[in-house]
Coordinates of C-alpha atoms and ligand atoms in Angstrom, one line a residue:
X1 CA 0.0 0.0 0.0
X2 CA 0.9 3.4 -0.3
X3 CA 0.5 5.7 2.6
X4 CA -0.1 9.1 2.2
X5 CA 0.0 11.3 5.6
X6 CA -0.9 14.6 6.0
X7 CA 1.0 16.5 8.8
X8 CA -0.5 20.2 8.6
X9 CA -0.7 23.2 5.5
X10 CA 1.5 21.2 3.3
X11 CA 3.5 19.0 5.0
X12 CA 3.1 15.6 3.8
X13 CA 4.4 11.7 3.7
X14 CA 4.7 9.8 0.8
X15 CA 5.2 6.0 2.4
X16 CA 6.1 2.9 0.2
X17 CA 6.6 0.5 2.9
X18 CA 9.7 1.0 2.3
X19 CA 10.6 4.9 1.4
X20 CA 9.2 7.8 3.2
X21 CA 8.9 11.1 1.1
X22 CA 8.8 13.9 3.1
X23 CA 7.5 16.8 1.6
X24 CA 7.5 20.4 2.9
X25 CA 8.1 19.4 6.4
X26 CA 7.1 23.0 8.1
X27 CA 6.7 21.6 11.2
X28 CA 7.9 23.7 13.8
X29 CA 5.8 27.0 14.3
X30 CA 2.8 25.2 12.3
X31 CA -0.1 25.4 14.2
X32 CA -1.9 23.2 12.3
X33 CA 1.2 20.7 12.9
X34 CA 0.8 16.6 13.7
X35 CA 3.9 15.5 14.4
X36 CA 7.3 17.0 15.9
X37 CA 10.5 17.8 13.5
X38 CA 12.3 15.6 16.3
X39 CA 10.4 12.7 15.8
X40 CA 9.6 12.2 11.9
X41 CA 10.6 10.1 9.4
X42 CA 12.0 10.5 5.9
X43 CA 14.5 8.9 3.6
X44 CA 13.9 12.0 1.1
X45 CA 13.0 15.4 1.8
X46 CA 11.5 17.2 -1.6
X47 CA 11.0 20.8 -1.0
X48 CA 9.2 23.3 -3.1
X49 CA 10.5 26.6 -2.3
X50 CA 12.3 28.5 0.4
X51 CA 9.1 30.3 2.3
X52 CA 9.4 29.0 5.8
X53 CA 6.0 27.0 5.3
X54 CA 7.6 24.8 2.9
X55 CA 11.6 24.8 3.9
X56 CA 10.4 24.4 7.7
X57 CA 12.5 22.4 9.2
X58 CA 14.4 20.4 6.2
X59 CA 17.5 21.2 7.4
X60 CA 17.3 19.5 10.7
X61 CA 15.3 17.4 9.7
X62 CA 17.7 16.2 7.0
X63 CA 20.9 16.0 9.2
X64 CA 19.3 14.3 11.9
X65 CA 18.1 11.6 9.4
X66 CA 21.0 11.7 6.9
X67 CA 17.8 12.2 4.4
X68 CA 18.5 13.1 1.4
X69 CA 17.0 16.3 0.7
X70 CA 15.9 17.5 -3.4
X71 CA 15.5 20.6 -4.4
X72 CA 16.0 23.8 -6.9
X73 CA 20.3 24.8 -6.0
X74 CA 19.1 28.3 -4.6
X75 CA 17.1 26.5 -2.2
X76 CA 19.6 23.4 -1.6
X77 CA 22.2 26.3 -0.6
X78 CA 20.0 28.0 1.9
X79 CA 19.7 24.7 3.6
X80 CA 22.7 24.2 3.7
X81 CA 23.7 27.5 5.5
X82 CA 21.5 26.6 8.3
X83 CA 23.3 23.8 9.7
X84 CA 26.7 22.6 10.8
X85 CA 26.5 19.4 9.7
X86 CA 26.4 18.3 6.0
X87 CA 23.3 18.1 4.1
X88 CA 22.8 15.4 1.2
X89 CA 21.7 17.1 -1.3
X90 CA 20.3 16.5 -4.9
X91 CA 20.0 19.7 -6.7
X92 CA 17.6 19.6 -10.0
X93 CA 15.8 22.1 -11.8
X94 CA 12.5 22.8 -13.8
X95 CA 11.8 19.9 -16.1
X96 CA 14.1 17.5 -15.1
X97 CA 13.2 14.0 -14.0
X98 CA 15.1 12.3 -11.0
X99 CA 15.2 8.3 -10.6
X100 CA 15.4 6.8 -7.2
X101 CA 14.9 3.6 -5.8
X102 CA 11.4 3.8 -5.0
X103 CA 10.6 5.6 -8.4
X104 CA 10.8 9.1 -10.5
X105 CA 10.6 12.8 -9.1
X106 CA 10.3 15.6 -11.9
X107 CA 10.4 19.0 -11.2
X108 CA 7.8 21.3 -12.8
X109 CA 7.2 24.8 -12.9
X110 CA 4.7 26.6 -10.6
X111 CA 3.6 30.4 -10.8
X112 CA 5.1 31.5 -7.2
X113 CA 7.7 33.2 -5.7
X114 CA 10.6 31.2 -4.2
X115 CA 11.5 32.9 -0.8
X116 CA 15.5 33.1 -2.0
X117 CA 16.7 35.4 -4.3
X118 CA 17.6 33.6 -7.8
X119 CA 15.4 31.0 -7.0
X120 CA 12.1 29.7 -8.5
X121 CA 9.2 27.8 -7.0
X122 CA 8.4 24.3 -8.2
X123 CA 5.9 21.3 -8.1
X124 CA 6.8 17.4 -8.1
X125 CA 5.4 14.8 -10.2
X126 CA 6.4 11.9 -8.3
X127 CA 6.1 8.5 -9.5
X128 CA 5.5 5.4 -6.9
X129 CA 4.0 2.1 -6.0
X130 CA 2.4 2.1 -9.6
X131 CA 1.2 5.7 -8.6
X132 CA 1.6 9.2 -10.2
X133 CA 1.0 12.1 -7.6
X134 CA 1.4 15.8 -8.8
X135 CA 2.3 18.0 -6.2
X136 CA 1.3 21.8 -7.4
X137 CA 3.2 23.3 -4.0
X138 CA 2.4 27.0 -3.7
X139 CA 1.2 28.3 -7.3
X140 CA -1.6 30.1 -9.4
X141 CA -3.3 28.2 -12.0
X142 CA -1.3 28.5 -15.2
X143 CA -2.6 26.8 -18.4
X144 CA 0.6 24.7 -18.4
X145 CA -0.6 22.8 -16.0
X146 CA -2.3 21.0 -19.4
X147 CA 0.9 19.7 -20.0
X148 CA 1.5 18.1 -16.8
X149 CA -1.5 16.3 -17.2
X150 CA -0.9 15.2 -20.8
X151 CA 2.6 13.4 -20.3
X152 CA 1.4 11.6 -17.3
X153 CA -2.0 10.9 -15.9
X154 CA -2.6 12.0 -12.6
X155 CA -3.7 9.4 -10.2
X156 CA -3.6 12.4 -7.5
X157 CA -3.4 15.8 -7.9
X158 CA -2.1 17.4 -4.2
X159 CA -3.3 21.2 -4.4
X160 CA -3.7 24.4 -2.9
X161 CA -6.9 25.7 -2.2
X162 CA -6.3 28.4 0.9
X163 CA -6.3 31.5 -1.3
X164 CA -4.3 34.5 -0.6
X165 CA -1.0 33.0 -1.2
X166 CA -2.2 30.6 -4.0
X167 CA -5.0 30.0 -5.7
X168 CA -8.5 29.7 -4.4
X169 CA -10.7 26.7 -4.5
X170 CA -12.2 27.8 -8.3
X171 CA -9.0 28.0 -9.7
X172 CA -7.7 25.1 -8.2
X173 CA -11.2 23.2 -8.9
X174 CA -10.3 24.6 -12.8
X175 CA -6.7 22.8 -12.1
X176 CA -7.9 19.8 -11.8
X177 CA -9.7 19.9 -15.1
X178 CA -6.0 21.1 -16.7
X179 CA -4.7 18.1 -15.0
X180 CA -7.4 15.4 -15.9
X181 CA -6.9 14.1 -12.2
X182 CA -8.7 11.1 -10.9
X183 CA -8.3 12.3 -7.6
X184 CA -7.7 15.3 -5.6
X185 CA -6.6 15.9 -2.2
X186 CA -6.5 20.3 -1.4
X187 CA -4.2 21.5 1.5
X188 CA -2.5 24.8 2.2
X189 CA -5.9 26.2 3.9
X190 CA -6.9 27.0 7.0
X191 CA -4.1 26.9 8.9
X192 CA -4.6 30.8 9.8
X193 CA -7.4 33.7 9.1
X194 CA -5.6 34.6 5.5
X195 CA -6.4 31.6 4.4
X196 CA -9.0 30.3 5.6
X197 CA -11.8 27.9 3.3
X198 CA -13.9 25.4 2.9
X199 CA -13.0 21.4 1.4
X200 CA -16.4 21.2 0.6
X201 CA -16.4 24.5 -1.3
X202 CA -14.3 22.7 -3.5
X203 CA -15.4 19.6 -3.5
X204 CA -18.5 21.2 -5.0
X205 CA -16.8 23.2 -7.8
X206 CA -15.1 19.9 -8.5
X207 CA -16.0 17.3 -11.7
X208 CA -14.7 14.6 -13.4
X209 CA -12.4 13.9 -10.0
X210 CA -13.0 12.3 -6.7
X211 CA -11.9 15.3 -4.0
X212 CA -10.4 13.3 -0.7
X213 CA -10.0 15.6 2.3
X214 CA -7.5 14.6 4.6
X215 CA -7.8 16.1 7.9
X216 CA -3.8 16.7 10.1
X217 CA -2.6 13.7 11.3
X218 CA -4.6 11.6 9.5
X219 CA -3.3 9.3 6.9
X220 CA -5.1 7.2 3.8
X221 CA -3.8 4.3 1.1
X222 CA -3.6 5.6 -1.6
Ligands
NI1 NI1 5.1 30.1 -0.7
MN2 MN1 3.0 28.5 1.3

């Protein structure tokens, strides 16, 4: 089975049995926050951008665990500068595709700024267990998002719905038509006032794709 675990905003485990994917483990200072940067798991760390609710705690998180932690160089640097201890690090960038031992990992554009200067934001197609999740991290909708969804098709689309910083629930309800997802799990509400909405807002403005909400802490096969 594959275990998907959502820890809080957009912090969430991808788990193969025998890989865990950690993905924009902002843990500490997250008040929507399940589980403690001192006690989770991860083999990889893939992070989206360098705003402190998607870095988080990587870089602690990645020494303490000897994880190996992916992302754009700009944002692989700034990890690095926060700890004494060496980080293993993969740096890719926009487009390309990684293999690892539990699958593939491409990096794909997203429309938001990256927190560190020369950087850009990104999203994950990640491929495993037979599985192919797209996670959008912070972004607008952008029509490109076609593309995404033509080269692979999306078992699970992992989106943001809060507003504010990304896009709302129409857009992102119009992203998963772009995509032609099967499935759809939003995150990156609620977590404070700014952005604050309502899973079954979208889940109403959704078609064509089953909408799974997935409260913190709480973890489904997928
Ligand atoms: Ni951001
Ligand atoms: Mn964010």
């Amino acid at each position: 089975m594959l275990k998907y675990t959502f820890y809080g905003h957009a912090c969430f485990m991808l788990d193969d049995g025998e890989y865990k994917i950690l993905v924009d483990p902002f843990l500490s200072g997250n008040p929507q926050a399940t589980i403690s940067p001192k006690d989770v798991e991860a083999n990889y760390i893939l992070i989206t951008h360098a705003h402190d609710d998607h870095l988080g705690d990587a870089p602690e998180i990645a020494t303490r665990l000897d994880a190996e932690v992916v992302a754009i160089p700009e944002v692989l640097t700034l990890c690095t500068s926060r700890v004494e201890k060496a980080i293993i690090a993969h740096a890719m960038n926009l487009g390309g595709t990684l293999n690892l031992p539990f699958g593939q990992v491409r990096m794909v554009p997203a429309l938001h700024s990256s927190g560190v200067e020369g950087g850009i934001a990104c999203g994950y197609v990640i491929k495993i267990f037979g599985k192919t999740i797209y996670y959008a991290g912070d972004t607008a909708l952008f029509s490109d998002m076609k593309l995404i969804g033509e080269r692979d098709s999306i078992d699970y689309a992992i989106l943001p719905i809060g507003d504010n910083f990304t896009m709302g629930v129409e857009d992102a309800a119009k992203a998963v038509k772009f995509l032609n997802a099967k499935n759809v799990i939003p995150l990156h509400y609620g977590t404070w006032n700014v952005i604050n909405q309502n899973p079954e807002t979208f889940r109403g403005l959704v078609s064509g794709a089953e909408v799974l909400v997935v409260k913190p802490g709480q973890s489904i096969g997928l």
